[in-house]
Amino acid sequence: MKKDVRILLVGEPKVGKTSLIMSLVSEEFPDVVPYKVEEITIPADVTPERVPTHIVDYSEAEQTDEQLYQEISKANVICIVYAVNNRKSLEKVTSHWIPLINERTDKDSRVPLILVGNKSDLVEQSSMETVLHVMNKYTEIETCVECSAKNLKNISELFYYAQKAVLHPTGPLYCPERKQ
Ligand code: GTP
């Protein structure tokens, strides 16, 4: 049984990573957020799976690539956040973030990924159709969720899925045919 779970949020600038973390912790949408919040530890007894959980923010404005790579290698699960009203931020999930994470993690023990479409309060239409294509292509994506830091929709669910992806993975995280 795992001792604790380390969740890292990555994604393009301004998609709402910091807001998601702050909305989870304070149960209200923060009007003003810093580029990055310090690592947050949620004690075991208030998490759904009863495991201490660390949540780690990332900000391109404040961190070097080297710091990002270190966080990627320490993470047990990575949430790749895009904004549902920003198509470019979703394109970057496949053109930039997934390849970067795959390069930086051990092929035998891939970290589970969660695709997070934030700012669902701003659009009528869901991005799920595109996202399902992406999920079919990359087996390391454990699940996807659309949420809103602003109206607190699916926020606790998102962090629950992340915990669950580590403690009870469902996908084939080990892909023998990809081994060299
Ligand atoms: P970087 O620090 O640049 O990486 O940005 P970030 O991904 O941490 O985004 P941040 O939390 O700073 O949010 C960027 C902007 O989006 C802010 O103006 C937030 O208020 C806004 N925002 C974040 N989440 C939501 C949301 O769910 N809905 C709406 N409407 N706006 C949001």
PDB file of N, CA and C in Angstrom, residues 30-31 48 53 56 63-64 85-86 100 119 121 130 161 168 170:
ATOM      1  N   PRO A  30     -10.750  31.907  -5.774  1.00  0.00           N
ATOM      2  CA  PRO A  30      -9.953  33.076  -5.419  1.00  0.00           C
ATOM      3  C   PRO A  30      -9.939  34.084  -6.570  1.00  0.00           C
ATOM      4  N   ASP A  31     -10.219  35.339  -6.280  1.00  0.00           N
ATOM      5  CA  ASP A  31     -10.220  36.351  -7.345  1.00  0.00           C
ATOM      6  C   ASP A  31      -8.812  36.637  -7.849  1.00  0.00           C
ATOM      7  N   PRO A  48     -10.350  11.200   0.538  1.00  0.00           N
ATOM      8  CA  PRO A  48     -11.281  10.090   0.326  1.00  0.00           C
ATOM      9  C   PRO A  48     -10.642   8.717   0.506  1.00  0.00           C
ATOM     10  N   THR A  53      -1.842  13.359   1.027  1.00  0.00           N
ATOM     11  CA  THR A  53      -1.762  13.733  -0.377  1.00  0.00           C
ATOM     12  C   THR A  53      -1.092  15.087  -0.542  1.00  0.00           C
ATOM     13  N   VAL A  56       1.035  19.697  -5.917  1.00  0.00           N
ATOM     14  CA  VAL A  56       2.151  20.531  -6.341  1.00  0.00           C
ATOM     15  C   VAL A  56       1.761  21.334  -7.589  1.00  0.00           C
ATOM     16  N   GLN A  63       9.426  28.987 -12.632  1.00  0.00           N
ATOM     17  CA  GLN A  63      10.272  27.802 -12.501  1.00  0.00           C
ATOM     18  C   GLN A  63      11.056  27.517 -13.770  1.00  0.00           C
ATOM     19  N   THR A  64      12.222  26.927 -13.574  1.00  0.00           N
ATOM     20  CA  THR A  64      13.049  26.554 -14.720  1.00  0.00           C
ATOM     21  C   THR A  64      12.579  25.199 -15.249  1.00  0.00           C
ATOM     22  N   ASN A  85     -12.044  26.684 -23.048  1.00  0.00           N
ATOM     23  CA  ASN A  85     -12.303  27.801 -23.976  1.00  0.00           C
ATOM     24  C   ASN A  85     -11.037  28.199 -24.755  1.00  0.00           C
ATOM     25  N   ASN A  86      -9.994  27.380 -24.668  1.00  0.00           N
ATOM     26  CA  ASN A  86      -8.722  27.723 -25.305  1.00  0.00           C
ATOM     27  C   ASN A  86      -8.179  26.475 -26.019  1.00  0.00           C
ATOM     28  N   LEU A 100       6.706  15.439 -23.402  1.00  0.00           N
ATOM     29  CA  LEU A 100       7.683  15.882 -22.408  1.00  0.00           C
ATOM     30  C   LEU A 100       7.666  14.969 -21.175  1.00  0.00           C
ATOM     31  N   LYS A 119     -12.333  25.649 -16.561  1.00  0.00           N
ATOM     32  CA  LYS A 119     -13.138  26.797 -17.006  1.00  0.00           C
ATOM     33  C   LYS A 119     -14.404  26.353 -17.742  1.00  0.00           C
ATOM     34  N   ASP A 121     -17.233  26.671 -16.861  1.00  0.00           N
ATOM     35  CA  ASP A 121     -18.275  27.705 -16.709  1.00  0.00           C
ATOM     36  C   ASP A 121     -18.337  28.645 -17.907  1.00  0.00           C
ATOM     37  N   THR A 130     -13.032  15.576 -28.583  1.00  0.00           N
ATOM     38  CA  THR A 130     -11.597  15.648 -28.893  1.00  0.00           C
ATOM     39  C   THR A 130     -10.802  14.866 -27.866  1.00  0.00           C
ATOM     40  N   TYR A 161     -10.065  11.526  -8.327  1.00  0.00           N
ATOM     41  CA  TYR A 161      -9.621  10.705  -9.463  1.00  0.00           C
ATOM     42  C   TYR A 161      -8.106  10.563  -9.465  1.00  0.00           C
ATOM     43  N   HIS A 168      -5.446   2.802  -7.195  1.00  0.00           N
ATOM     44  CA  HIS A 168      -6.141   1.704  -7.893  1.00  0.00           C
ATOM     45  C   HIS A 168      -6.106   1.944  -9.398  1.00  0.00           C
ATOM     46  N   THR A 170      -6.320   1.586 -13.295  1.00  0.00           N
ATOM     47  CA  THR A 170      -7.095   0.662 -14.113  1.00  0.00           C
ATOM     48  C   THR A 170      -6.434   0.421 -15.464  1.00  0.00           C
TER      49      THR A 170
END
